[in-house]
Amino acid sequence: MIKFDFNTYTDQWIEEGQYQALMNRKKEITDKFSQSDMIGWTERIEENLLWKIKETANYIKNNFDCLVVIGIGGSFLGSYAFDKMFQNYFGGNHFEVIYAGTTLSSKYLDELMNYLKEKNFCINVISKSGTTMETTITYKLLKDLLKRKYDESEYKRHIIVTTDKEKGSLREEVNEMGYASFVIPNNIGGRYSFMTPAHLLPLALNYDLDEIVSGYYHGKRLEDVAYQYAVTRYLLFQKGKVVENFCVYEENMEFFTEWLKQLFGETEGKEGVGIFPTSTVHTRDLHSLGQFVQEGNKILFETFLKVEEMDDYIEYEGRKLHDINNLVEDSVMRAHFSGNVPCLEIIMQELDLETVASLIYFFQLAAAYSGYLFGIEPFNQPGVEVYKKEVRESLGE
Ligand code: PA5
């Protein structure tokens, strides 16, 4: 179960008339959303595709030591965030999944290749366009490593490609080489692609896909509240609160906030508008950015993601440690509110696969609605192309 509180610590910035005026635009906004040809992520994923993903995960687990996922942005953050959230901090029998493709650091890639030399590894290269520079470079390096280790008939078994159905160099390579492959549908953009093989295949190695899938579609029930969230943020933006700080109290949710930053940053940040998304992990960052939030420039509002209950807990001086963590959260919201920072709260009863998958759907909806409220196209990211073009020119391509 998920609860939402967008009122307690915001009401002095939200004028009832303005709120109602935007609530009255709900049909107009949701109609625009429904007419988009990029909302394939609202449709139910096919059972036979889920079956193929699970089969492929079993093939990987039965034949290899580890999987290297190569992707960036929307082709990486969803599964990475989930994986970070649900694997043990220490130990555990997690099937090893290594994420690469997000850096051109020669030190990182050199160490990775040295590490993989002795491993029987499989690659899942994920790129909708098939042209992303970081992904292409990492893929080429690791494929060359495979080629040095195995002959052609063998190394082909180590490569699984997730890309567009028809377009791009990765698809051409699949057609030529006969690699195993999955499709990122045309009508689903990178950061909205959680419910596709791009994320479900890496996750199927360690998690129950059925729970994730059912949780995700339960998120559909949150349509009204997603619109309320979009409206509240929009009104705060109009009051000069142009930065949204996502606050989490579990270390393992840090990359969920990275996923949120990408979702909102690429969806809204266009044509000179949009809320700049940032994040803090508490209580760690209360001892760094906390000072700015409390007393600095009043450009921020915050969205707290609270986990109400934890199964495993420690007792500290007669109290559950998790209760102390929650008590700190409540206190921080009051403190920041007293420093003129509006605070919204999203409360998960438990941090489990279903709940987080529902939240993914919720946030995707809210981001898309928000794009339409801002009057921009939510599903493109033309700004990202600008740096890619500069790089291509610098490389003389
Ligand atoms: O949300 C998006 O569309 C982007 O973040 C892309 O996912 C990212 O740029 C990677 O693109 P591709 O999957 O084409 O390699």
mmCIF file of C-alpha atoms and ligand atoms in Angstrom:
data_model
loop_
_atom_site.group_PDB
_atom_site.id
_atom_site.type_symbol
_atom_site.label_atom_id
_atom_site.label_comp_id
_atom_site.label_asym_id
_atom_site.label_seq_id
_atom_site.Cartn_x
_atom_site.Cartn_y
_atom_site.Cartn_z
ATOM 1 C CA MET A 1 0.000 0.000 0.000
ATOM 2 C CA ILE A 2 1.150 3.522 -0.784
ATOM 3 C CA LYS A 3 -0.092 6.708 0.882
ATOM 4 C CA PHE A 4 0.414 10.240 -0.331
ATOM 5 C CA ASP A 5 0.441 13.539 1.508
ATOM 6 C CA PHE A 6 0.796 16.558 -0.730
ATOM 7 C CA ASN A 7 -0.982 18.962 1.664
ATOM 8 C CA THR A 8 0.346 19.024 5.223
ATOM 9 C CA TYR A 9 3.582 20.818 4.455
ATOM 10 C CA THR A 10 2.628 22.688 1.267
ATOM 11 C CA ASP A 11 -0.646 24.451 1.835
ATOM 12 C CA GLN A 12 0.727 27.958 2.341
ATOM 13 C CA TRP A 13 2.084 27.879 -1.244
ATOM 14 C CA ILE A 14 -0.939 26.288 -2.883
ATOM 15 C CA GLU A 15 -3.847 28.609 -3.581
ATOM 16 C CA GLU A 16 -7.131 26.753 -3.719
ATOM 17 C CA GLY A 17 -8.393 28.612 -6.811
ATOM 18 C CA GLN A 18 -5.246 27.894 -8.817
ATOM 19 C CA TYR A 19 -5.254 24.270 -7.685
ATOM 20 C CA GLN A 20 -8.871 23.821 -8.746
ATOM 21 C CA ALA A 21 -8.236 25.515 -12.087
ATOM 22 C CA LEU A 22 -5.506 22.983 -12.835
ATOM 23 C CA MET A 23 -7.577 20.080 -11.522
ATOM 24 C CA ASN A 24 -10.259 21.179 -13.988
ATOM 25 C CA ARG A 25 -7.744 20.718 -16.801
ATOM 26 C CA LYS A 26 -7.336 17.045 -15.974
ATOM 27 C CA LYS A 27 -9.421 15.808 -18.887
ATOM 28 C CA GLU A 28 -7.586 18.024 -21.372
ATOM 29 C CA ILE A 29 -4.189 16.822 -20.067
ATOM 30 C CA THR A 30 -5.098 13.145 -19.845
ATOM 31 C CA ASP A 31 -6.654 13.295 -23.318
ATOM 32 C CA LYS A 32 -3.378 14.649 -24.711
ATOM 33 C CA PHE A 33 -1.575 11.867 -22.892
ATOM 34 C CA SER A 34 -3.894 9.175 -24.285
ATOM 35 C CA GLN A 35 -3.403 10.493 -27.800
ATOM 36 C CA SER A 36 0.382 10.182 -27.607
ATOM 37 C CA ASP A 37 1.933 7.423 -29.682
ATOM 38 C CA MET A 38 4.625 6.937 -26.994
ATOM 39 C CA ILE A 39 2.556 5.351 -24.236
ATOM 40 C CA GLY A 40 3.131 1.705 -25.076
ATOM 41 C CA TRP A 41 4.309 1.361 -21.458
ATOM 42 C CA THR A 42 0.689 1.612 -20.269
ATOM 43 C CA GLU A 43 -0.234 -1.540 -22.205
ATOM 44 C CA ARG A 44 -0.002 -4.988 -20.666
ATOM 45 C CA ILE A 45 3.218 -6.833 -21.488
ATOM 46 C CA GLU A 46 2.568 -10.098 -23.361
ATOM 47 C CA GLU A 47 2.718 -13.347 -21.395
ATOM 48 C CA ASN A 48 4.798 -15.119 -24.027
ATOM 49 C CA LEU A 49 7.373 -12.329 -23.892
ATOM 50 C CA LEU A 50 7.575 -12.699 -20.097
ATOM 51 C CA TRP A 51 8.046 -16.408 -20.579
ATOM 52 C CA LYS A 52 10.875 -15.812 -23.076
ATOM 53 C CA ILE A 53 12.561 -13.394 -20.651
ATOM 54 C CA LYS A 54 12.407 -15.958 -17.825
ATOM 55 C CA GLU A 55 13.754 -18.688 -20.126
ATOM 56 C CA THR A 56 16.641 -16.483 -21.179
ATOM 57 C CA ALA A 57 17.398 -15.651 -17.540
ATOM 58 C CA ASN A 58 17.562 -19.384 -16.793
ATOM 59 C CA TYR A 59 19.862 -19.885 -19.779
ATOM 60 C CA ILE A 60 22.190 -17.183 -18.418
ATOM 61 C CA LYS A 61 22.159 -18.566 -14.878
ATOM 62 C CA ASN A 62 22.792 -22.121 -16.057
ATOM 63 C CA ASN A 63 25.603 -21.292 -18.459
ATOM 64 C CA PHE A 64 27.561 -18.291 -17.181
ATOM 65 C CA ASP A 65 29.240 -16.867 -14.066
ATOM 66 C CA CYS A 66 27.821 -13.402 -14.512
ATOM 67 C CA LEU A 67 25.908 -11.047 -16.786
ATOM 68 C CA VAL A 68 27.356 -7.737 -17.953
ATOM 69 C CA VAL A 69 24.593 -5.268 -18.759
ATOM 70 C CA ILE A 70 25.778 -2.589 -21.176
ATOM 71 C CA GLY A 71 23.488 0.436 -21.421
ATOM 72 C CA ILE A 72 23.045 4.010 -20.253
ATOM 73 C CA GLY A 73 20.218 6.385 -19.264
ATOM 74 C CA GLY A 74 16.825 4.809 -19.736
ATOM 75 C CA SER A 75 18.491 1.648 -20.986
ATOM 76 C CA PHE A 76 20.102 1.036 -17.607
ATOM 77 C CA LEU A 77 18.761 3.042 -14.667
ATOM 78 C CA GLY A 78 15.501 1.172 -14.010
ATOM 79 C CA SER A 79 17.002 -2.274 -13.523
ATOM 80 C CA TYR A 80 20.075 -0.859 -11.794
ATOM 81 C CA ALA A 81 17.955 1.077 -9.288
ATOM 82 C CA PHE A 82 15.832 -1.996 -8.589
ATOM 83 C CA ASP A 83 18.843 -4.246 -8.247
ATOM 84 C CA LYS A 84 20.546 -1.868 -5.820
ATOM 85 C CA MET A 85 17.361 -1.625 -3.770
ATOM 86 C CA PHE A 86 16.680 -5.307 -3.364
ATOM 87 C CA GLN A 87 20.035 -7.034 -3.150
ATOM 88 C CA ASN A 88 21.690 -7.545 0.221
ATOM 89 C CA TYR A 89 24.146 -4.932 1.386
ATOM 90 C CA PHE A 90 26.530 -7.704 2.347
ATOM 91 C CA GLY A 91 26.801 -11.277 1.153
ATOM 92 C CA GLY A 92 23.747 -13.089 -0.163
ATOM 93 C CA ASN A 93 23.517 -15.379 -3.175
ATOM 94 C CA HIS A 94 22.691 -12.812 -5.804
ATOM 95 C CA PHE A 95 23.567 -13.911 -9.346
ATOM 96 C CA GLU A 96 26.280 -11.460 -10.328
ATOM 97 C CA VAL A 97 25.095 -8.679 -12.622
ATOM 98 C CA ILE A 98 27.668 -6.043 -13.602
ATOM 99 C CA TYR A 99 26.490 -2.763 -15.093
ATOM 100 C CA ALA A 100 28.800 -1.142 -17.642
ATOM 101 C CA GLY A 101 28.325 1.390 -20.414
ATOM 102 C CA THR A 102 27.825 4.426 -18.224
ATOM 103 C CA THR A 103 31.395 5.660 -18.238
ATOM 104 C CA LEU A 104 34.359 6.188 -20.530
ATOM 105 C CA SER A 105 36.733 5.917 -17.578
ATOM 106 C CA SER A 106 39.676 3.917 -18.890
ATOM 107 C CA LYS A 107 40.536 2.839 -15.334
ATOM 108 C CA TYR A 108 37.039 1.425 -14.811
ATOM 109 C CA LEU A 109 36.960 -0.374 -18.144
ATOM 110 C CA ASP A 110 40.497 -1.674 -17.788
ATOM 111 C CA GLU A 111 39.706 -3.133 -14.368
ATOM 112 C CA LEU A 112 36.426 -4.538 -15.651
ATOM 113 C CA MET A 113 38.148 -6.298 -18.545
ATOM 114 C CA ASN A 114 40.826 -7.685 -16.263
ATOM 115 C CA TYR A 115 38.133 -8.960 -13.923
ATOM 116 C CA LEU A 116 36.208 -10.545 -16.789
ATOM 117 C CA LYS A 117 39.259 -12.272 -18.305
ATOM 118 C CA GLU A 118 38.872 -15.184 -15.918
ATOM 119 C CA LYS A 119 35.066 -15.195 -15.972
ATOM 120 C CA ASN A 120 32.671 -17.048 -18.180
ATOM 121 C CA PHE A 121 30.527 -13.986 -18.819
ATOM 122 C CA CYS A 122 27.501 -13.125 -20.905
ATOM 123 C CA ILE A 123 26.731 -9.667 -22.328
ATOM 124 C CA ASN A 124 23.325 -8.035 -22.570
ATOM 125 C CA VAL A 125 23.830 -4.905 -24.667
ATOM 126 C CA ILE A 126 20.824 -2.583 -24.413
ATOM 127 C CA SER A 127 20.302 0.405 -26.679
ATOM 128 C CA LYS A 128 17.107 1.455 -28.367
ATOM 129 C CA SER A 129 18.873 3.601 -30.945
ATOM 130 C CA GLY A 130 21.860 1.298 -31.233
ATOM 131 C CA THR A 131 24.067 4.353 -31.697
ATOM 132 C CA THR A 132 24.807 5.567 -28.160
ATOM 133 C CA MET A 133 28.521 6.255 -27.871
ATOM 134 C CA GLU A 134 29.196 4.953 -24.334
ATOM 135 C CA THR A 135 27.259 1.748 -25.019
ATOM 136 C CA THR A 136 28.913 1.203 -28.396
ATOM 137 C CA ILE A 137 32.448 1.645 -27.046
ATOM 138 C CA THR A 138 31.899 -0.649 -24.038
ATOM 139 C CA TYR A 139 30.179 -3.275 -26.164
ATOM 140 C CA LYS A 140 32.994 -3.296 -28.713
ATOM 141 C CA LEU A 141 35.648 -3.662 -25.992
ATOM 142 C CA LEU A 142 33.860 -6.549 -24.283
ATOM 143 C CA LYS A 143 32.957 -8.247 -27.543
ATOM 144 C CA ASP A 144 36.628 -8.134 -28.532
ATOM 145 C CA LEU A 145 37.458 -9.758 -25.211
ATOM 146 C CA LEU A 146 34.976 -12.532 -25.977
ATOM 147 C CA LYS A 147 36.438 -12.941 -29.449
ATOM 148 C CA ARG A 148 39.913 -13.358 -27.968
ATOM 149 C CA LYS A 149 38.625 -16.073 -25.651
ATOM 150 C CA TYR A 150 36.327 -18.056 -27.938
ATOM 151 C CA ASP A 151 35.789 -18.963 -31.562
ATOM 152 C CA GLU A 152 32.849 -17.471 -33.461
ATOM 153 C CA SER A 153 30.338 -20.237 -32.833
ATOM 154 C CA GLU A 154 30.994 -19.996 -29.091
ATOM 155 C CA TYR A 155 31.254 -16.246 -28.506
ATOM 156 C CA LYS A 156 27.909 -15.679 -30.251
ATOM 157 C CA ARG A 157 26.256 -17.609 -27.421
ATOM 158 C CA HIS A 158 27.567 -15.001 -24.972
ATOM 159 C CA ILE A 159 25.763 -12.030 -26.525
ATOM 160 C CA ILE A 160 22.158 -10.969 -26.061
ATOM 161 C CA VAL A 161 21.008 -7.758 -27.722
ATOM 162 C CA THR A 162 18.046 -5.609 -26.660
ATOM 163 C CA THR A 163 17.260 -2.936 -29.239
ATOM 164 C CA ASP A 164 14.758 -1.591 -31.763
ATOM 165 C CA LYS A 165 12.816 -4.107 -33.820
ATOM 166 C CA GLU A 166 14.124 -2.914 -37.180
ATOM 167 C CA LYS A 167 16.370 0.131 -36.940
ATOM 168 C CA GLY A 168 19.978 0.707 -35.850
ATOM 169 C CA SER A 169 23.339 -0.971 -36.148
ATOM 170 C CA LEU A 170 22.662 -3.382 -33.264
ATOM 171 C CA ARG A 171 19.644 -4.813 -35.049
ATOM 172 C CA GLU A 172 21.669 -5.114 -38.246
ATOM 173 C CA GLU A 173 24.313 -7.022 -36.301
ATOM 174 C CA VAL A 174 21.690 -9.328 -34.809
ATOM 175 C CA ASN A 175 20.377 -10.057 -38.284
ATOM 176 C CA GLU A 176 23.852 -10.771 -39.575
ATOM 177 C CA MET A 177 25.230 -12.767 -36.634
ATOM 178 C CA GLY A 178 22.103 -14.445 -35.304
ATOM 179 C CA TYR A 179 22.545 -13.302 -31.676
ATOM 180 C CA ALA A 180 19.689 -13.829 -29.242
ATOM 181 C CA SER A 181 17.719 -10.599 -29.068
ATOM 182 C CA PHE A 182 14.826 -8.684 -27.550
ATOM 183 C CA VAL A 183 12.888 -5.682 -28.764
ATOM 184 C CA ILE A 184 12.334 -2.274 -27.158
ATOM 185 C CA PRO A 185 9.021 -1.327 -28.774
ATOM 186 C CA ASN A 186 8.771 1.752 -30.995
ATOM 187 C CA ASN A 187 6.110 3.280 -28.805
ATOM 188 C CA ILE A 188 8.195 3.208 -25.591
ATOM 189 C CA GLY A 189 11.026 5.680 -24.942
ATOM 190 C CA GLY A 190 14.145 4.858 -22.903
ATOM 191 C CA ARG A 191 13.188 6.289 -19.507
ATOM 192 C CA TYR A 192 9.684 4.819 -19.796
ATOM 193 C CA SER A 193 10.994 1.364 -20.715
ATOM 194 C CA PHE A 194 10.961 -0.300 -17.296
ATOM 195 C CA MET A 195 8.270 -2.791 -18.350
ATOM 196 C CA THR A 196 10.287 -4.061 -21.333
ATOM 197 C CA PRO A 197 13.079 -6.627 -21.729
ATOM 198 C CA ALA A 198 15.584 -3.755 -21.321
ATOM 199 C CA HIS A 199 15.011 -3.964 -17.558
ATOM 200 C CA LEU A 200 13.082 -7.169 -17.036
ATOM 201 C CA LEU A 201 15.805 -9.467 -18.366
ATOM 202 C CA PRO A 202 18.526 -8.278 -15.947
ATOM 203 C CA LEU A 203 15.979 -8.337 -13.128
ATOM 204 C CA ALA A 204 14.706 -11.833 -13.977
ATOM 205 C CA LEU A 205 18.074 -13.218 -12.856
ATOM 206 C CA ASN A 206 17.388 -12.437 -9.224
ATOM 207 C CA TYR A 207 13.773 -11.392 -8.715
ATOM 208 C CA ASP A 208 10.251 -12.660 -9.146
ATOM 209 C CA LEU A 209 9.098 -11.039 -12.383
ATOM 210 C CA ASP A 210 5.450 -11.830 -11.684
ATOM 211 C CA GLU A 211 5.520 -9.679 -8.546
ATOM 212 C CA ILE A 212 7.202 -6.850 -10.407
ATOM 213 C CA VAL A 213 4.726 -7.036 -13.282
ATOM 214 C CA SER A 214 1.650 -7.171 -11.066
ATOM 215 C CA GLY A 215 2.928 -4.282 -8.915
ATOM 216 C CA TYR A 216 3.629 -2.177 -11.994
ATOM 217 C CA TYR A 217 0.095 -2.505 -13.361
ATOM 218 C CA HIS A 218 -1.373 -1.825 -9.903
ATOM 219 C CA GLY A 219 0.211 1.580 -10.435
ATOM 220 C CA LYS A 220 -2.635 2.274 -12.875
ATOM 221 C CA ARG A 221 -4.874 2.776 -9.853
ATOM 222 C CA LEU A 222 -2.763 5.791 -8.939
ATOM 223 C CA GLU A 223 -3.750 7.813 -11.993
ATOM 224 C CA ASP A 224 -5.692 10.463 -10.030
ATOM 225 C CA VAL A 225 -3.025 10.893 -7.433
ATOM 226 C CA ALA A 226 -0.332 11.086 -10.136
ATOM 227 C CA TYR A 227 -2.214 14.027 -11.617
ATOM 228 C CA GLN A 228 -2.519 15.661 -8.164
ATOM 229 C CA TYR A 229 1.221 15.250 -7.683
ATOM 230 C CA ALA A 230 1.929 16.799 -11.093
ATOM 231 C CA VAL A 231 -0.378 19.730 -10.294
ATOM 232 C CA THR A 232 1.131 20.333 -6.846
ATOM 233 C CA ARG A 233 4.672 20.358 -8.250
ATOM 234 C CA TYR A 234 3.613 22.674 -11.061
ATOM 235 C CA LEU A 235 2.075 25.163 -8.625
ATOM 236 C CA LEU A 236 5.180 25.055 -6.428
ATOM 237 C CA PHE A 237 7.279 25.753 -9.521
ATOM 238 C CA GLN A 238 5.113 28.806 -10.200
ATOM 239 C CA LYS A 239 5.928 30.012 -6.682
ATOM 240 C CA GLY A 240 9.653 29.920 -7.477
ATOM 241 C CA LYS A 241 10.273 26.417 -6.145
ATOM 242 C CA VAL A 242 12.174 25.324 -9.221
ATOM 243 C CA VAL A 243 14.170 22.452 -7.674
ATOM 244 C CA GLU A 244 12.670 19.208 -6.382
ATOM 245 C CA ASN A 245 14.791 17.321 -3.897
ATOM 246 C CA PHE A 246 13.893 13.645 -3.554
ATOM 247 C CA CYS A 247 14.749 12.487 -0.016
ATOM 248 C CA VAL A 248 15.234 8.851 0.953
ATOM 249 C CA TYR A 249 16.051 7.253 4.273
ATOM 250 C CA GLU A 250 17.314 3.924 2.999
ATOM 251 C CA GLU A 251 20.811 3.846 1.470
ATOM 252 C CA ASN A 252 19.669 1.248 -1.023
ATOM 253 C CA MET A 253 17.156 3.707 -2.528
ATOM 254 C CA GLU A 254 19.872 6.069 -3.698
ATOM 255 C CA PHE A 255 19.711 4.850 -7.275
ATOM 256 C CA PHE A 256 15.945 4.979 -7.288
ATOM 257 C CA THR A 257 16.421 8.733 -6.906
ATOM 258 C CA GLU A 258 18.849 8.613 -9.841
ATOM 259 C CA TRP A 259 16.116 6.962 -11.875
ATOM 260 C CA LEU A 260 13.715 9.712 -10.761
ATOM 261 C CA LYS A 261 16.193 12.398 -11.732
ATOM 262 C CA GLN A 262 16.515 10.982 -15.215
ATOM 263 C CA LEU A 263 12.767 10.525 -15.608
ATOM 264 C CA PHE A 264 11.864 14.071 -14.591
ATOM 265 C CA GLY A 265 15.010 15.764 -15.908
ATOM 266 C CA GLU A 266 14.679 14.436 -19.452
ATOM 267 C CA THR A 267 10.908 14.655 -19.484
ATOM 268 C CA GLU A 268 10.437 18.236 -18.260
ATOM 269 C CA GLY A 269 13.678 20.085 -18.898
ATOM 270 C CA LYS A 270 12.910 21.672 -22.243
ATOM 271 C CA GLU A 271 12.175 25.031 -23.854
ATOM 272 C CA GLY A 272 13.454 26.893 -20.792
ATOM 273 C CA VAL A 273 11.071 25.269 -18.302
ATOM 274 C CA GLY A 274 10.979 22.326 -15.935
ATOM 275 C CA ILE A 275 11.778 21.513 -12.332
ATOM 276 C CA PHE A 276 15.402 20.573 -11.690
ATOM 277 C CA PRO A 277 15.403 17.195 -9.906
ATOM 278 C CA THR A 278 18.004 16.426 -7.298
ATOM 279 C CA SER A 279 18.250 14.073 -4.332
ATOM 280 C CA THR A 280 19.609 13.525 -0.860
ATOM 281 C CA VAL A 281 20.100 10.326 1.101
ATOM 282 C CA HIS A 282 19.317 10.877 4.766
ATOM 283 C CA THR A 283 20.615 11.092 7.261
ATOM 284 C CA ARG A 284 23.996 11.229 5.459
ATOM 285 C CA ASP A 285 23.253 14.340 3.415
ATOM 286 C CA LEU A 286 21.653 16.220 6.295
ATOM 287 C CA HIS A 287 25.277 16.799 7.229
ATOM 288 C CA SER A 288 26.075 18.354 3.867
ATOM 289 C CA LEU A 289 23.226 19.669 1.689
ATOM 290 C CA GLY A 290 20.915 19.810 4.710
ATOM 291 C CA GLN A 291 22.354 23.202 5.611
ATOM 292 C CA PHE A 292 21.453 24.607 2.180
ATOM 293 C CA VAL A 293 17.962 23.170 2.298
ATOM 294 C CA GLN A 294 17.276 24.616 5.736
ATOM 295 C CA GLU A 295 18.724 28.090 5.312
ATOM 296 C CA GLY A 296 19.912 28.604 1.728
ATOM 297 C CA ASN A 297 18.236 29.994 -1.380
ATOM 298 C CA LYS A 298 14.517 29.185 -1.211
ATOM 299 C CA ILE A 299 14.309 27.565 -4.634
ATOM 300 C CA LEU A 300 13.571 24.081 -3.357
ATOM 301 C CA PHE A 301 10.717 21.830 -2.474
ATOM 302 C CA GLU A 302 11.165 18.261 -1.324
ATOM 303 C CA THR A 303 9.494 14.916 -1.924
ATOM 304 C CA PHE A 304 10.150 12.448 0.860
ATOM 305 C CA LEU A 305 9.952 8.728 0.123
ATOM 306 C CA LYS A 306 9.222 7.002 3.395
ATOM 307 C CA VAL A 307 9.220 3.283 4.179
ATOM 308 C CA GLU A 308 6.723 2.758 6.974
ATOM 309 C CA GLU A 309 7.632 -0.755 8.084
ATOM 310 C CA MET A 310 10.745 -2.905 7.940
ATOM 311 C CA ASP A 311 10.802 -6.639 8.603
ATOM 312 C CA ASP A 312 14.303 -6.768 9.982
ATOM 313 C CA TYR A 313 14.982 -4.279 12.661
ATOM 314 C CA ILE A 314 17.365 -3.553 15.456
ATOM 315 C CA GLU A 315 16.338 -2.450 18.924
ATOM 316 C CA TYR A 316 18.097 0.593 20.232
ATOM 317 C CA GLU A 317 17.444 1.614 23.834
ATOM 318 C CA GLY A 318 13.954 0.174 23.843
ATOM 319 C CA ARG A 319 12.900 1.480 20.405
ATOM 320 C CA LYS A 320 13.022 -0.083 16.955
ATOM 321 C CA LEU A 321 15.818 1.524 14.950
ATOM 322 C CA HIS A 322 13.510 1.820 11.951
ATOM 323 C CA ASP A 323 11.032 3.785 14.063
ATOM 324 C CA ILE A 324 13.840 6.155 14.996
ATOM 325 C CA ASN A 325 14.676 6.542 11.297
ATOM 326 C CA ASN A 326 11.026 7.416 10.585
ATOM 327 C CA LEU A 327 10.870 9.752 13.530
ATOM 328 C CA VAL A 328 13.914 11.560 12.138
ATOM 329 C CA GLU A 329 12.141 11.818 8.786
ATOM 330 C CA ASP A 330 9.071 13.428 10.347
ATOM 331 C CA SER A 331 11.280 15.840 12.295
ATOM 332 C CA VAL A 332 13.274 16.790 9.192
ATOM 333 C CA MET A 333 10.085 17.554 7.257
ATOM 334 C CA ARG A 334 8.899 19.844 10.042
ATOM 335 C CA ALA A 335 12.310 21.521 10.265
ATOM 336 C CA HIS A 336 12.574 22.109 6.504
ATOM 337 C CA PHE A 337 8.977 23.325 6.337
ATOM 338 C CA SER A 338 9.794 25.830 9.083
ATOM 339 C CA GLY A 339 12.669 26.963 6.819
ATOM 340 C CA ASN A 340 10.144 27.722 4.020
ATOM 341 C CA VAL A 341 10.684 24.510 2.122
ATOM 342 C CA PRO A 342 7.447 22.809 1.020
ATOM 343 C CA CYS A 343 7.526 19.061 1.659
ATOM 344 C CA LEU A 344 5.513 16.330 -0.057
ATOM 345 C CA GLU A 345 5.449 12.803 1.257
ATOM 346 C CA ILE A 346 5.007 9.401 -0.370
ATOM 347 C CA ILE A 347 4.717 6.593 2.149
ATOM 348 C CA MET A 348 5.329 2.986 1.178
ATOM 349 C CA GLN A 349 4.020 0.539 3.685
ATOM 350 C CA GLU A 350 6.920 -1.761 2.856
ATOM 351 C CA LEU A 351 9.881 -1.657 0.537
ATOM 352 C CA ASP A 352 8.976 -4.604 -1.664
ATOM 353 C CA LEU A 353 9.034 -5.433 -5.371
ATOM 354 C CA GLU A 354 5.344 -4.777 -5.935
ATOM 355 C CA THR A 355 5.283 -1.430 -4.173
ATOM 356 C CA VAL A 356 8.316 -0.052 -5.969
ATOM 357 C CA ALA A 357 7.030 -1.297 -9.334
ATOM 358 C CA SER A 358 3.727 0.523 -8.649
ATOM 359 C CA LEU A 359 5.662 3.667 -7.840
ATOM 360 C CA ILE A 360 7.527 3.381 -11.129
ATOM 361 C CA TYR A 361 4.237 3.463 -13.009
ATOM 362 C CA PHE A 362 2.994 6.303 -10.786
ATOM 363 C CA PHE A 363 6.071 8.461 -11.389
ATOM 364 C CA GLN A 364 6.047 7.778 -15.136
ATOM 365 C CA LEU A 365 2.435 8.951 -15.307
ATOM 366 C CA ALA A 366 3.143 12.007 -13.146
ATOM 367 C CA ALA A 367 6.170 12.974 -15.259
ATOM 368 C CA ALA A 368 4.191 12.679 -18.486
ATOM 369 C CA TYR A 369 1.234 14.692 -17.110
ATOM 370 C CA SER A 370 3.683 17.255 -15.836
ATOM 371 C CA GLY A 371 5.203 17.604 -19.294
ATOM 372 C CA TYR A 372 1.783 18.471 -20.709
ATOM 373 C CA LEU A 373 1.138 20.941 -17.851
ATOM 374 C CA PHE A 374 4.411 22.656 -18.751
ATOM 375 C CA GLY A 375 3.340 22.647 -22.388
ATOM 376 C CA ILE A 376 6.267 20.587 -23.627
ATOM 377 C CA GLU A 377 6.522 17.172 -25.300
ATOM 378 C CA PRO A 378 7.255 14.712 -22.462
ATOM 379 C CA PHE A 379 8.594 11.827 -24.503
ATOM 380 C CA ASN A 380 11.546 13.302 -26.398
ATOM 381 C CA GLN A 381 14.978 14.508 -25.232
ATOM 382 C CA PRO A 382 16.383 16.708 -28.031
ATOM 383 C CA GLY A 383 18.844 18.333 -25.627
ATOM 384 C CA VAL A 384 20.748 15.083 -25.133
ATOM 385 C CA GLU A 385 21.548 15.037 -28.848
ATOM 386 C CA VAL A 386 23.479 18.307 -28.661
ATOM 387 C CA TYR A 387 26.411 16.898 -26.712
ATOM 388 C CA LYS A 388 26.382 13.716 -28.798
ATOM 389 C CA LYS A 389 26.738 15.808 -31.972
ATOM 390 C CA GLU A 390 29.630 17.798 -30.452
ATOM 391 C CA VAL A 391 31.394 14.568 -29.505
ATOM 392 C CA ARG A 392 30.905 13.064 -32.949
ATOM 393 C CA GLU A 393 32.340 16.201 -34.541
ATOM 394 C CA SER A 394 35.311 16.215 -32.145
ATOM 395 C CA LEU A 395 35.994 12.579 -32.974
ATOM 396 C CA GLY A 396 35.844 13.457 -36.673
ATOM 397 C CA GLU A 397 32.943 11.087 -37.365
HETATM 398 O O1 PA5 B 1 15.253 8.215 -21.877
HETATM 399 C C1 PA5 B 1 15.918 8.162 -22.901
HETATM 400 O O2 PA5 B 1 15.392 8.017 -24.021
HETATM 401 C C2 PA5 B 1 17.430 8.229 -22.856
HETATM 402 O O3 PA5 B 1 17.898 8.404 -21.557
HETATM 403 C C3 PA5 B 1 18.044 6.956 -23.443
HETATM 404 O O4 PA5 B 1 17.557 5.856 -22.731
HETATM 405 C C4 PA5 B 1 19.558 6.971 -23.378
HETATM 406 O O5 PA5 B 1 20.067 8.107 -24.036
HETATM 407 C C5 PA5 B 1 20.133 5.709 -24.032
HETATM 408 O O6 PA5 B 1 19.653 5.600 -25.342
HETATM 409 P P1 PA5 B 1 19.739 4.255 -26.160
HETATM 410 O O7 PA5 B 1 18.854 3.250 -25.510
HETATM 411 O O8 PA5 B 1 19.266 4.609 -27.527
HETATM 412 O O9 PA5 B 1 21.170 3.802 -26.137
#
